[in-house]
XYZ file of C-alpha atoms in Angstrom:
493
model
C 44.247 58.379 28.164
C 42.631 57.985 24.862
C 43.378 54.195 24.614
C 41.912 54.081 28.134
C 38.766 55.840 27.060
C 38.197 53.566 24.125
C 38.835 50.390 26.551
C 35.983 51.721 28.709
C 33.690 52.457 25.826
C 34.281 49.006 24.705
C 33.409 47.335 28.169
C 30.307 49.734 28.456
C 29.343 48.413 24.974
C 29.675 44.712 25.799
C 27.580 45.199 29.054
C 24.915 46.988 27.237
C 24.943 44.084 24.682
C 24.686 41.475 27.405
C 22.128 43.346 29.313
C 20.092 43.832 25.885
C 20.375 40.026 25.242
C 19.400 38.962 28.553
C 16.231 41.071 28.453
C 15.203 40.112 25.316
C 15.568 36.598 26.596
C 13.235 37.241 29.546
C 10.788 38.842 27.362
C 10.671 36.037 24.833
C 9.932 33.499 27.607
C 6.798 31.214 26.532
C 3.616 31.689 28.245
C 2.831 29.437 31.161
C 1.413 25.861 30.205
C -2.346 25.343 30.627
C -3.306 22.177 32.576
C -6.047 20.367 30.245
C -7.292 17.597 32.377
C -9.518 17.940 35.262
C -8.949 17.517 38.999
C -7.940 14.173 39.595
C -9.067 11.988 42.360
C -6.261 10.841 45.110
C -3.887 8.690 43.246
C -5.607 9.320 39.728
C -3.391 9.805 36.599
C -3.850 10.645 32.921
C -2.580 7.622 30.787
C -0.039 7.989 28.400
C -1.843 7.689 24.885
C -3.618 10.883 24.196
C -4.487 12.166 20.848
C -4.882 15.532 19.048
C -7.612 15.651 16.474
C -6.308 16.481 12.901
C -8.057 19.889 12.838
C -6.197 20.689 15.961
C -9.313 21.737 17.902
C -9.483 19.188 20.760
C -7.314 16.420 22.597
C -8.608 13.222 23.765
C -7.219 11.452 26.741
C -7.771 8.332 29.156
C -7.633 8.964 32.861
C -8.914 7.694 36.151
C -9.514 11.285 36.728
C -13.110 10.630 38.401
C -12.469 7.360 39.978
C -9.449 5.619 41.156
C -8.277 2.768 38.719
C -11.266 3.265 36.303
C -10.109 4.979 33.131
C -12.519 6.801 31.213
C -12.299 8.772 28.101
C -12.172 12.804 27.957
C -12.192 15.636 25.288
C -10.957 19.039 25.996
C -10.400 21.939 23.709
C -6.501 22.253 22.694
C -6.219 25.931 24.326
C -7.842 24.769 27.652
C -10.701 27.418 26.868
C -13.458 25.106 28.550
C -13.209 22.132 30.864
C -12.889 18.578 29.566
C -16.200 16.613 29.005
C -16.358 12.829 29.633
C -17.025 10.957 26.396
C -18.118 7.484 27.269
C -21.093 6.082 28.661
C -21.937 5.070 32.255
C -19.533 2.399 33.005
C -20.521 -0.922 34.673
C -19.000 -1.824 38.021
C -15.351 -2.908 36.902
C -15.750 -1.432 33.542
C -12.886 0.684 31.878
C -12.150 2.383 28.436
C -9.228 0.796 26.738
C -8.570 2.122 23.243
C -9.906 4.972 21.017
C -8.985 6.492 17.790
C -10.188 10.020 16.374
C -11.717 10.046 13.185
C -9.801 11.622 10.232
C -12.400 14.410 9.660
C -12.222 15.356 13.556
C -15.900 14.449 13.901
C -15.914 11.208 15.761
C -14.112 9.284 18.635
C -14.410 5.359 18.234
C -13.414 3.668 21.391
C -13.382 0.266 23.151
C -14.234 -0.837 26.545
C -16.021 -2.675 29.170
C -19.177 -0.169 29.163
C -22.187 -2.330 29.538
C -20.925 -5.800 30.562
C -17.878 -6.325 32.785
C -14.735 -8.098 30.921
C -16.618 -7.875 27.551
C -15.124 -5.531 24.979
C -17.176 -3.586 22.696
C -16.930 -0.823 20.309
C -18.579 2.564 20.572
C -18.457 5.915 18.772
C -18.928 9.536 20.213
C -18.836 12.869 18.546
C -15.526 14.384 19.438
C -17.131 17.418 21.459
C -19.697 15.046 23.302
C -22.770 16.774 21.866
C -24.408 13.425 21.726
C -24.420 10.037 23.617
C -22.092 7.122 22.644
C -23.534 4.481 20.046
C -22.426 0.812 20.366
C -21.088 -0.115 16.937
C -20.650 -3.992 17.106
C -23.375 -6.401 16.766
C -24.541 -8.825 19.484
C -21.612 -10.769 21.099
C -21.888 -14.372 21.389
C -21.369 -15.780 25.098
C -17.529 -15.228 25.721
C -17.142 -13.048 22.555
C -15.205 -9.691 22.387
C -14.259 -7.042 19.901
C -10.404 -6.842 19.618
C -8.016 -3.997 19.959
C -7.222 -3.501 16.283
C -10.124 -1.495 14.901
C -9.167 0.742 11.912
C -11.560 4.048 10.848
C -11.668 4.702 6.973
C -10.058 7.721 5.614
C -13.076 9.237 4.566
C -14.349 8.883 8.227
C -17.414 6.963 7.039
C -16.801 3.387 8.364
C -14.929 1.433 11.184
C -13.400 -2.078 10.298
C -12.811 -4.238 13.382
C -12.012 -7.964 14.377
C -13.814 -9.858 16.842
C -15.324 -13.348 17.990
C -18.640 -11.699 17.504
C -20.586 -14.761 16.026
C -18.400 -17.737 17.032
C -16.319 -17.881 20.319
C -12.398 -17.591 19.812
C -13.028 -17.410 15.985
C -11.624 -14.187 14.819
C -13.414 -12.408 12.007
C -13.759 -9.004 10.093
C -16.609 -6.651 10.194
C -17.366 -3.468 8.854
C -19.888 -0.647 10.349
C -20.853 2.919 9.579
C -19.185 5.172 12.109
C -22.673 6.834 13.120
C -23.691 3.431 13.642
C -26.798 3.835 10.981
C -26.833 0.209 9.954
C -25.641 -2.942 11.705
C -22.152 -4.279 10.833
C -21.489 -6.688 8.184
C -19.245 -9.665 8.035
C -16.442 -9.124 5.571
C -14.351 -12.282 5.370
C -15.347 -15.285 3.652
C -16.374 -18.709 5.284
C -13.828 -19.776 7.310
C -12.749 -23.543 7.693
C -12.807 -25.153 10.948
C -9.916 -23.660 12.805
C -9.577 -20.643 10.575
C -9.154 -16.988 11.521
C -8.896 -13.383 10.263
C -5.662 -12.070 11.539
C -4.743 -8.548 12.907
C -2.838 -6.957 10.146
C -5.669 -5.922 7.714
C -5.492 -2.484 6.112
C -8.117 -0.018 4.378
C -7.074 1.223 1.140
C -6.371 5.014 0.872
C -9.460 5.669 -0.940
C -11.480 3.758 1.691
C -13.100 1.502 -1.037
C -11.534 -1.853 -0.028
C -9.850 -3.902 2.849
C -7.008 -6.364 2.684
C -6.771 -8.829 5.244
C -4.707 -12.209 6.013
C -5.966 -15.335 7.380
C -6.214 -19.032 7.192
C -9.699 -18.625 5.793
C -9.649 -21.545 3.059
C -7.056 -23.971 4.534
C -6.392 -24.194 8.353
C -2.939 -22.817 9.483
C -2.271 -21.597 5.888
C -2.051 -17.723 5.647
C -3.389 -16.167 2.669
C -4.069 -12.582 1.446
C -7.802 -11.273 0.433
C -9.171 -8.109 -0.688
C -12.933 -7.151 -0.342
C -15.061 -4.008 -0.571
C -15.184 -1.863 2.495
C -19.090 -2.211 2.622
C -19.037 -5.894 1.908
C -20.858 -5.504 -1.437
C -19.137 -8.335 -3.104
C -17.341 -11.329 -1.918
C -13.963 -11.484 -1.045
C -11.097 -12.310 -3.557
C -7.969 -14.240 -3.126
C -5.069 -12.083 -3.932
C -2.023 -14.704 -3.653
C -1.409 -17.383 -6.286
C -1.367 -20.869 -4.927
C 0.943 -21.511 -2.406
C 3.672 -24.310 -2.449
C 2.975 -26.851 0.410
C 3.696 -25.436 3.787
C 3.835 -21.816 2.126
C 2.149 -18.835 3.571
C 1.642 -15.154 2.860
C 3.661 -13.404 5.545
C 2.605 -10.570 7.889
C 4.271 -7.647 5.995
C 1.968 -6.415 2.933
C 1.211 -2.873 1.829
C -1.252 -1.056 -0.492
C 0.183 1.412 -2.977
C -0.613 4.912 -2.328
C -2.699 5.102 -5.828
C -4.622 1.931 -4.374
C -4.019 0.163 -7.629
C -1.752 -2.727 -6.099
C -0.741 -4.777 -2.912
C 2.584 -5.864 -2.321
C 3.078 -8.796 -0.105
C 5.856 -11.199 1.228
C 5.574 -14.943 0.678
C 7.096 -18.350 0.504
C 4.731 -18.791 -2.452
C 6.937 -20.893 -4.982
C 9.654 -22.180 -2.529
C 9.189 -23.343 0.943
C 11.157 -21.012 3.408
C 12.255 -18.773 0.534
C 10.415 -15.287 1.051
C 9.884 -13.533 -2.083
C 8.189 -10.317 -3.017
C 4.984 -10.189 -5.099
C 2.661 -7.311 -6.491
C -1.023 -7.954 -7.423
C -3.901 -5.845 -8.383
C -6.001 -4.639 -5.375
C -9.234 -5.681 -6.849
C -10.402 -7.540 -9.987
C -10.318 -4.497 -12.387
C -7.861 -4.604 -15.355
C -4.487 -3.190 -14.967
C -1.552 -2.666 -17.199
C 1.475 -4.710 -16.108
C 3.776 -4.178 -18.884
C 5.481 -1.725 -19.199
C 5.325 -0.849 -15.487
C 3.790 2.469 -15.050
C 6.026 5.308 -14.440
C 9.054 3.680 -16.240
C 10.922 5.377 -19.256
C 10.214 4.010 -22.734
C 13.246 3.790 -24.785
C 11.900 2.806 -28.001
C 9.178 4.199 -30.472
C 7.425 0.505 -30.502
C 6.103 -0.800 -27.306
C 3.821 -3.973 -26.661
C 1.543 -3.307 -23.459
C 0.003 -6.053 -21.681
C -2.571 -5.996 -18.878
C -4.503 -8.091 -16.525
C -7.910 -8.975 -17.777
C -9.691 -8.836 -14.217
C -11.496 -11.807 -12.861
C -15.148 -12.744 -12.998
C -16.418 -9.168 -13.799
C -18.141 -9.958 -17.215
C -15.890 -7.843 -19.457
C -17.280 -7.507 -23.123
C -14.400 -5.456 -24.721
C -11.146 -3.734 -24.173
C -10.262 -0.318 -25.834
C -6.718 0.889 -25.453
C -5.440 4.572 -26.146
C -2.167 6.377 -26.285
C -1.736 9.939 -26.243
C 0.495 12.991 -25.620
C -1.880 14.246 -22.992
C -4.863 12.944 -20.853
C -6.888 15.546 -22.612
C -6.282 13.647 -25.823
C -8.350 10.942 -24.613
C -11.315 13.046 -24.015
C -12.277 13.610 -27.484
C -12.315 11.704 -30.955
C -10.276 9.647 -31.693
C -9.772 9.213 -28.082
C -5.952 9.330 -28.366
C -3.527 11.105 -30.657
C -0.978 8.466 -30.760
C -2.861 5.300 -30.773
C -6.747 4.536 -30.329
C -8.231 0.962 -31.099
C -10.314 -1.627 -29.844
C -8.604 -4.822 -28.420
C -11.439 -7.084 -28.183
C -10.818 -9.346 -25.409
C -7.105 -9.207 -26.068
C -4.637 -8.244 -23.180
C -1.798 -7.355 -25.461
C -1.397 -4.202 -27.926
C 1.739 -3.205 -29.870
C 1.798 0.425 -30.291
C 4.146 2.303 -32.854
C 5.021 5.823 -33.602
C 5.678 6.903 -29.841
C 7.444 9.975 -29.757
C 10.958 9.768 -28.101
C 11.472 13.558 -27.016
C 11.588 13.239 -23.150
C 8.020 14.307 -22.684
C 5.232 12.132 -20.981
C 3.302 9.688 -22.798
C -0.118 8.708 -21.336
C -2.035 5.471 -22.012
C -5.574 4.851 -21.260
C -6.989 1.368 -20.834
C -10.824 1.192 -21.218
C -13.109 -1.862 -20.797
C -16.826 -2.372 -21.271
C -19.158 -4.470 -19.111
C -22.561 -4.425 -20.726
C -23.421 -0.838 -21.762
C -20.771 0.715 -18.998
C -17.278 1.830 -19.954
C -14.862 2.353 -17.141
C -10.911 3.202 -17.298
C -7.492 3.442 -15.850
C -5.044 6.067 -16.834
C -1.027 5.389 -16.715
C 1.686 7.831 -17.474
C 5.523 7.108 -18.747
C 8.331 8.965 -19.520
C 9.965 8.758 -22.808
C 13.954 8.975 -23.611
C 15.433 11.921 -25.642
C 17.169 11.006 -28.936
C 16.493 7.333 -29.762
C 16.557 3.779 -28.837
C 19.057 2.548 -26.324
C 19.995 -1.084 -27.011
C 19.745 -2.501 -23.448
C 18.080 -5.124 -21.164
C 15.232 -3.235 -19.225
C 13.849 -6.291 -17.294
C 14.673 -7.763 -14.789
C 16.730 -4.727 -13.744
C 20.471 -5.469 -14.373
C 22.131 -6.344 -11.200
C 19.092 -7.507 -9.373
C 18.318 -10.971 -8.027
C 16.457 -13.543 -9.881
C 14.800 -16.052 -7.742
C 12.721 -18.236 -10.336
C 13.501 -20.999 -12.370
C 11.723 -19.364 -15.174
C 12.332 -15.705 -16.107
C 11.348 -13.289 -18.676
C 13.839 -11.289 -19.993
C 12.783 -8.054 -21.835
C 14.712 -5.370 -23.790
C 14.211 -2.208 -25.979
C 13.436 -3.583 -29.433
C 14.975 -0.687 -31.675
C 13.291 -0.518 -35.197
C 15.343 -2.288 -37.732
C 17.379 -4.172 -35.332
C 18.159 -7.984 -34.839
C 18.735 -9.773 -31.616
C 20.166 -12.601 -30.159
C 19.943 -13.580 -26.486
C 22.466 -15.966 -24.669
C 22.060 -16.983 -20.975
C 24.691 -19.245 -19.054
C 25.892 -20.269 -16.029
C 29.307 -18.802 -16.661
C 31.066 -15.707 -18.553
C 32.680 -18.109 -20.455
C 29.560 -19.972 -21.709
C 28.231 -16.757 -23.388
C 31.376 -15.789 -24.791
C 31.561 -18.744 -27.229
C 29.426 -20.990 -29.560
C 26.402 -21.692 -28.801
C 26.800 -18.257 -26.901
C 25.002 -19.741 -23.591
C 24.660 -22.931 -22.184
C 21.044 -22.407 -20.417
C 19.608 -20.672 -23.544
C 21.085 -19.272 -26.726
C 19.136 -18.191 -29.783
C 17.375 -15.632 -32.068
C 14.873 -13.464 -30.358
C 11.919 -11.108 -31.401
C 9.031 -9.589 -29.809
C 11.034 -7.749 -27.220
C 10.915 -10.514 -24.472
C 12.041 -13.858 -24.006
C 11.285 -16.204 -21.341
C 14.157 -18.569 -19.947
C 13.751 -21.722 -18.166
C 15.817 -24.052 -16.116
C 17.710 -21.149 -14.302
C 19.680 -22.585 -11.297
C 18.965 -21.787 -7.981
C 22.281 -20.280 -6.859
C 25.528 -18.558 -8.142
C 25.562 -16.000 -10.875
C 23.429 -15.989 -13.877
C 25.308 -14.413 -17.115
C 23.141 -12.823 -19.928
C 24.385 -11.363 -23.141
C 22.167 -9.581 -25.520
C 23.516 -9.459 -28.880
C 21.902 -6.869 -31.423
C 22.578 -5.682 -34.966
C 21.224 -2.501 -36.335
C 20.775 -2.595 -40.115
C 23.923 -3.518 -42.153
C 26.148 -2.860 -39.145
C 28.207 -5.742 -37.407
C 26.759 -7.743 -34.455
C 27.528 -6.024 -31.084
C 26.621 -6.772 -27.795
C 25.958 -6.048 -23.768
C 26.621 -8.240 -20.937
C 24.605 -8.333 -17.827
C 24.779 -10.281 -14.540
C 22.238 -11.231 -11.956
C 22.481 -12.943 -8.411
C 20.695 -16.294 -7.795
C 21.109 -16.430 -4.194
C 17.740 -15.856 -3.021
C 16.467 -16.544 0.575
C 14.586 -14.980 3.414
C 15.368 -11.176 3.701
C 16.401 -11.047 0.215
C 13.286 -10.683 -1.877
C 12.653 -10.166 -5.491
C 9.490 -8.543 -6.852
C 6.939 -10.652 -8.818
C 4.164 -8.780 -10.636
C 1.253 -11.019 -11.230
C -2.420 -10.953 -12.324
C -5.285 -11.991 -10.360
C -6.525 -15.441 -10.916
C -9.888 -16.848 -9.548
C -8.992 -19.827 -7.123
């Protein structure tokens, strides 16, 4: 009897638990969805590419809501608290809205469509809430001209960059205009050769100061890379170096998040061999060695920087300190601080190897105005490690000439051997491509083969100790899809 009662209580408990879970589930059911679009005409639809503003206040969508097969632009609160409002102006017979983008500050919508002239694409901006009428952003178009689909709003929500054949039919050029249409658009690209165009894959820098674009601006059917201020205040500069005959800059390029450099892919040095390059975004000076953010393993480091191009620099000053605050007071750096004149190389000694960050500041003076850029480096704890640091051990080398750099430890001597086989660096003269005593922390080696494996041996001798060595291997099999990065300075072409 007791066992039966226990079983009955267990069953009752299970039933209560099941009922409780079911009730809870019913009570937790989501609220009913809210329809955001307005009533649709018979056969009307909302188009697929709606967008929510970044502040999550409103939704913008395209629909043939009021007239069948006439797509227009609407904005509605995210919670559906009020009815949608139409953003575009009155459309000509046969007109449509095609593309749109909400500004990062959630204040504006930029859209493209046939609003004023049938089959002519133009660019407009309008407040997100529809509180004012749309403004036409593009300039007057030549007969047959259009604004293209690939417009972009700057992150600070101040300007729009767009492409179009605005001035010459079927010639694509790049323009910039304030988002509110307060001034006329300006052309960003330089003069184009006959047959030249600006391509679709331009990019605005994260700080909204510059635009990087690709085009056959200087030579027809030769794609090259350019950088220009977003407001068009100065002429574009070419970012890539001279290309081998038939070479091009490929469509993949990217601006670093700190807006300091652009990385691009090109068969710049060898035809049909795509390699990876890094170049400053603009013509201001930048440290290129040691690469920002790397670990410093020796207390003596030689810093190198790009000097910039055609910006009238009168003097460099270089500072190294244990904190950025040390640059804000005399002597402008608690490890090192001195004028470099117009030199672009500065050795620095006495760097503490304690695992803490070390900071560098490169100053440059143009007339009476000083500007600077800051960099940070890690440091190794407990002294100097004898090793090659560049190129990275095991990486690919895709150039006939390559600079090898190592940690140059105080009081040490070095010998570098480079060969086409392991045996060539293991016996005198210890390298059939290069062999010799080296100083200064770096050595350029020429006549590197284009395939196979490169063998490198770094010999080092600390004080009165015996010679020791470390071996490294590098792949020479480079081709499309196997890029190596090359860091370069801007050169005026």
